[in-house]
Amino acid sequence: QLLLVGDGQCVHKIVFPQERRSAQPDANWACSAQVFDTLVNELDAYFEGKLQQFTVPVSPRGTEFQQIVWDALRSVEYGSTCSYRDIAAAIGKPTASRAVGSANGANPIPIVIPCHRVIGSNGTLTGFAGGLHSKHWLLSHEAGELSLFPFDQW
């Protein structure tokens, strides 16, 4: 199960259950599935292979640099990958690969902001909050190599 966090207007976080960041709701949060209807519908369509671009409003919280990186991530097309170096070049900071990697790792809205599409410049899979097996699955799914989301593994 993914923990969805938002304010009724925008999505602020999607947290995988195995993340090292807290996956427990704060005591003052209210549970409301209705607030997330659009996000849940879009995630369902994505996992069914029917959606390639999310339209749900997002409002990730982070530094100005992180925001720039997260905006750049949204331009990485479904089914494709790029490197941290590619993102650094795209934002006009060609020597900032490590900083891009750090910002990528801090992405609070994975899947919707597709940080899973960023790989090492040598083609290897690198860190992902949901685990490398999830990153591999997401990339395989987008490549059309899988037909169903493995709910039994979650």
PDB file of C-alpha atoms in Angstrom, residues 7-148:
ATOM      1  CA  ASP A   7      -4.372  18.759   1.282  1.00  0.00           C
ATOM      2  CA  GLY A   8      -7.468  18.255  -0.841  1.00  0.00           C
ATOM      3  CA  GLN A   9      -6.076  20.427  -3.629  1.00  0.00           C
ATOM      4  CA  CYS A  10      -2.688  18.888  -4.406  1.00  0.00           C
ATOM      5  CA  VAL A  11      -0.678  15.762  -3.737  1.00  0.00           C
ATOM      6  CA  HIS A  12       2.316  16.400  -1.465  1.00  0.00           C
ATOM      7  CA  LYS A  13       3.726  12.895  -0.970  1.00  0.00           C
ATOM      8  CA  ILE A  14       3.511   9.296  -2.067  1.00  0.00           C
ATOM      9  CA  VAL A  15       5.321   7.004   0.352  1.00  0.00           C
ATOM     10  CA  PHE A  16       6.234   3.383  -0.308  1.00  0.00           C
ATOM     11  CA  PRO A  17       5.762   1.060   2.682  1.00  0.00           C
ATOM     12  CA  GLN A  18       9.426   0.043   2.719  1.00  0.00           C
ATOM     13  CA  GLU A  19      10.827   3.581   2.611  1.00  0.00           C
ATOM     14  CA  ARG A  20      13.185   4.655   5.324  1.00  0.00           C
ATOM     15  CA  ARG A  21      11.172   7.870   5.625  1.00  0.00           C
ATOM     16  CA  SER A  22       8.178   7.665   7.920  1.00  0.00           C
ATOM     17  CA  ALA A  23       5.239   5.904   6.310  1.00  0.00           C
ATOM     18  CA  GLN A  24       2.858   6.526   9.181  1.00  0.00           C
ATOM     19  CA  PRO A  25       0.218   9.253   9.020  1.00  0.00           C
ATOM     20  CA  ASP A  26       0.649  12.166  11.419  1.00  0.00           C
ATOM     21  CA  ALA A  27      -1.856  12.198  14.280  1.00  0.00           C
ATOM     22  CA  ASN A  28      -3.526  15.363  12.944  1.00  0.00           C
ATOM     23  CA  TRP A  29      -4.121  13.958   9.452  1.00  0.00           C
ATOM     24  CA  ALA A  30      -7.613  12.980   8.375  1.00  0.00           C
ATOM     25  CA  CYS A  31      -8.223   9.894   6.279  1.00  0.00           C
ATOM     26  CA  SER A  32     -10.176  10.765   3.138  1.00  0.00           C
ATOM     27  CA  ALA A  33     -10.174   8.574   0.067  1.00  0.00           C
ATOM     28  CA  GLN A  34     -12.337  11.097  -1.801  1.00  0.00           C
ATOM     29  CA  VAL A  35      -9.580  13.706  -1.710  1.00  0.00           C
ATOM     30  CA  PHE A  36      -7.424  11.292  -3.690  1.00  0.00           C
ATOM     31  CA  ASP A  37      -9.983  10.093  -6.247  1.00  0.00           C
ATOM     32  CA  THR A  38      -8.081  11.599  -9.181  1.00  0.00           C
ATOM     33  CA  LEU A  39      -4.728  10.295  -7.975  1.00  0.00           C
ATOM     34  CA  VAL A  40      -6.060   6.797  -7.279  1.00  0.00           C
ATOM     35  CA  ASN A  41      -7.808   6.681 -10.667  1.00  0.00           C
ATOM     36  CA  GLU A  42      -4.660   7.839 -12.439  1.00  0.00           C
ATOM     37  CA  LEU A  43      -2.447   5.381 -10.530  1.00  0.00           C
ATOM     38  CA  ASP A  44      -4.859   2.561 -11.388  1.00  0.00           C
ATOM     39  CA  ALA A  45      -4.788   3.564 -15.058  1.00  0.00           C
ATOM     40  CA  TYR A  46      -0.983   3.814 -14.979  1.00  0.00           C
ATOM     41  CA  PHE A  47      -0.619   0.341 -13.473  1.00  0.00           C
ATOM     42  CA  GLU A  48      -3.099  -1.018 -16.026  1.00  0.00           C
ATOM     43  CA  GLY A  49      -0.926   0.432 -18.805  1.00  0.00           C
ATOM     44  CA  LYS A  50      -3.589   2.945 -19.857  1.00  0.00           C
ATOM     45  CA  LEU A  51      -1.969   6.180 -18.615  1.00  0.00           C
ATOM     46  CA  GLN A  52       1.423   7.590 -19.473  1.00  0.00           C
ATOM     47  CA  GLN A  53       1.157  11.176 -18.198  1.00  0.00           C
ATOM     48  CA  PHE A  54      -0.284  12.158 -14.825  1.00  0.00           C
ATOM     49  CA  THR A  55      -2.485  15.248 -14.590  1.00  0.00           C
ATOM     50  CA  VAL A  56      -3.202  15.240 -10.858  1.00  0.00           C
ATOM     51  CA  PRO A  57      -2.086  18.537  -9.258  1.00  0.00           C
ATOM     52  CA  VAL A  58       1.088  18.140  -7.214  1.00  0.00           C
ATOM     53  CA  SER A  59       2.848  20.395  -4.752  1.00  0.00           C
ATOM     54  CA  PRO A  60       6.090  18.798  -3.642  1.00  0.00           C
ATOM     55  CA  ARG A  61       7.855  20.620  -0.857  1.00  0.00           C
ATOM     56  CA  GLY A  62      11.567  21.207  -1.281  1.00  0.00           C
ATOM     57  CA  THR A  63      14.316  23.681  -2.037  1.00  0.00           C
ATOM     58  CA  GLU A  64      14.368  25.801  -5.177  1.00  0.00           C
ATOM     59  CA  PHE A  65      17.001  23.493  -6.695  1.00  0.00           C
ATOM     60  CA  GLN A  66      14.945  20.395  -5.866  1.00  0.00           C
ATOM     61  CA  GLN A  67      11.887  21.995  -7.476  1.00  0.00           C
ATOM     62  CA  ILE A  68      13.878  22.641 -10.669  1.00  0.00           C
ATOM     63  CA  VAL A  69      15.061  19.023 -10.754  1.00  0.00           C
ATOM     64  CA  TRP A  70      11.570  17.665 -10.067  1.00  0.00           C
ATOM     65  CA  ASP A  71      10.164  19.817 -12.875  1.00  0.00           C
ATOM     66  CA  ALA A  72      12.814  18.400 -15.209  1.00  0.00           C
ATOM     67  CA  LEU A  73      11.922  14.852 -14.162  1.00  0.00           C
ATOM     68  CA  ARG A  74       8.360  15.396 -15.353  1.00  0.00           C
ATOM     69  CA  SER A  75       9.690  15.875 -18.885  1.00  0.00           C
ATOM     70  CA  VAL A  76      11.296  12.403 -18.999  1.00  0.00           C
ATOM     71  CA  GLU A  77       8.936  10.491 -21.244  1.00  0.00           C
ATOM     72  CA  TYR A  78       7.103   7.333 -20.292  1.00  0.00           C
ATOM     73  CA  GLY A  79       9.092   4.246 -21.211  1.00  0.00           C
ATOM     74  CA  SER A  80      12.392   6.084 -21.470  1.00  0.00           C
ATOM     75  CA  THR A  81      15.284   6.685 -19.118  1.00  0.00           C
ATOM     76  CA  CYS A  82      17.976   9.292 -18.689  1.00  0.00           C
ATOM     77  CA  SER A  83      20.970   9.792 -16.446  1.00  0.00           C
ATOM     78  CA  TYR A  84      21.571  12.210 -13.607  1.00  0.00           C
ATOM     79  CA  ARG A  85      24.060  13.883 -15.950  1.00  0.00           C
ATOM     80  CA  ASP A  86      21.292  14.335 -18.536  1.00  0.00           C
ATOM     81  CA  ILE A  87      19.053  16.043 -15.982  1.00  0.00           C
ATOM     82  CA  ALA A  88      21.945  18.233 -14.812  1.00  0.00           C
ATOM     83  CA  ALA A  89      22.556  19.334 -18.394  1.00  0.00           C
ATOM     84  CA  ALA A  90      18.834  19.910 -18.985  1.00  0.00           C
ATOM     85  CA  ILE A  91      18.624  22.323 -16.044  1.00  0.00           C
ATOM     86  CA  GLY A  92      21.762  24.189 -17.128  1.00  0.00           C
ATOM     87  CA  LYS A  93      24.004  22.776 -14.381  1.00  0.00           C
ATOM     88  CA  PRO A  94      26.128  20.226 -16.278  1.00  0.00           C
ATOM     89  CA  THR A  95      28.497  19.610 -13.349  1.00  0.00           C
ATOM     90  CA  ALA A  96      25.713  19.073 -10.798  1.00  0.00           C
ATOM     91  CA  SER A  97      25.076  15.350 -11.343  1.00  0.00           C
ATOM     92  CA  ARG A  98      25.513  14.527  -7.650  1.00  0.00           C
ATOM     93  CA  ALA A  99      23.224  17.347  -6.556  1.00  0.00           C
ATOM     94  CA  VAL A 100      20.669  16.159  -9.112  1.00  0.00           C
ATOM     95  CA  GLY A 101      20.985  12.650  -7.664  1.00  0.00           C
ATOM     96  CA  SER A 102      20.369  13.999  -4.190  1.00  0.00           C
ATOM     97  CA  ALA A 103      17.321  15.984  -5.333  1.00  0.00           C
ATOM     98  CA  ASN A 104      16.055  12.971  -7.259  1.00  0.00           C
ATOM     99  CA  GLY A 105      16.362  10.865  -4.105  1.00  0.00           C
ATOM    100  CA  ALA A 106      14.398  13.447  -2.131  1.00  0.00           C
ATOM    101  CA  ASN A 107      11.478  13.422  -4.579  1.00  0.00           C
ATOM    102  CA  PRO A 108       8.399  13.189  -2.349  1.00  0.00           C
ATOM    103  CA  ILE A 109       6.001  12.156  -5.143  1.00  0.00           C
ATOM    104  CA  PRO A 110       7.519   9.126  -6.891  1.00  0.00           C
ATOM    105  CA  ILE A 111       5.773   7.594  -9.897  1.00  0.00           C
ATOM    106  CA  VAL A 112       3.836  10.815 -10.597  1.00  0.00           C
ATOM    107  CA  ILE A 113       7.129  12.724 -10.684  1.00  0.00           C
ATOM    108  CA  PRO A 114       8.996   9.907 -12.425  1.00  0.00           C
ATOM    109  CA  CYS A 115      12.308   9.743 -10.580  1.00  0.00           C
ATOM    110  CA  HIS A 116      12.374   6.010 -11.348  1.00  0.00           C
ATOM    111  CA  ARG A 117      13.278   6.903 -14.953  1.00  0.00           C
ATOM    112  CA  VAL A 118      16.668   8.256 -13.912  1.00  0.00           C
ATOM    113  CA  ILE A 119      19.494   5.728 -13.980  1.00  0.00           C
ATOM    114  CA  GLY A 120      23.259   5.810 -13.681  1.00  0.00           C
ATOM    115  CA  SER A 121      25.203   7.073 -16.695  1.00  0.00           C
ATOM    116  CA  ASN A 122      26.605   3.540 -17.074  1.00  0.00           C
ATOM    117  CA  GLY A 123      23.063   2.188 -17.456  1.00  0.00           C
ATOM    118  CA  THR A 124      22.761   0.683 -13.975  1.00  0.00           C
ATOM    119  CA  LEU A 125      19.781   1.113 -11.710  1.00  0.00           C
ATOM    120  CA  THR A 126      20.542   3.317  -8.751  1.00  0.00           C
ATOM    121  CA  GLY A 127      18.656   4.136  -5.561  1.00  0.00           C
ATOM    122  CA  PHE A 128      14.906   4.424  -5.356  1.00  0.00           C
ATOM    123  CA  ALA A 129      12.786   5.041  -2.252  1.00  0.00           C
ATOM    124  CA  GLY A 130      10.567   2.078  -3.088  1.00  0.00           C
ATOM    125  CA  GLY A 131      13.577  -0.193  -3.537  1.00  0.00           C
ATOM    126  CA  LEU A 132      15.468  -1.219  -6.660  1.00  0.00           C
ATOM    127  CA  HIS A 133      13.031  -4.086  -7.296  1.00  0.00           C
ATOM    128  CA  SER A 134      10.218  -1.521  -7.539  1.00  0.00           C
ATOM    129  CA  LYS A 135      12.275   0.684  -9.843  1.00  0.00           C
ATOM    130  CA  HIS A 136      13.051  -2.307 -12.053  1.00  0.00           C
ATOM    131  CA  TRP A 137       9.365  -3.247 -12.089  1.00  0.00           C
ATOM    132  CA  LEU A 138       8.244   0.287 -13.000  1.00  0.00           C
ATOM    133  CA  LEU A 139      10.740   0.511 -15.856  1.00  0.00           C
ATOM    134  CA  SER A 140       9.800  -2.969 -17.119  1.00  0.00           C
ATOM    135  CA  HIS A 141       6.109  -2.042 -16.880  1.00  0.00           C
ATOM    136  CA  GLU A 142       6.657   1.105 -18.934  1.00  0.00           C
ATOM    137  CA  ALA A 143       8.665  -0.865 -21.483  1.00  0.00           C
ATOM    138  CA  GLY A 144       5.634  -3.132 -21.983  1.00  0.00           C
ATOM    139  CA  GLU A 145       7.396  -6.150 -20.530  1.00  0.00           C
ATOM    140  CA  LEU A 146       4.795  -6.711 -17.783  1.00  0.00           C
ATOM    141  CA  SER A 147       1.035  -6.872 -17.914  1.00  0.00           C
ATOM    142  CA  LEU A 148      -0.143  -6.667 -14.310  1.00  0.00           C
TER     143      LEU A 148
END
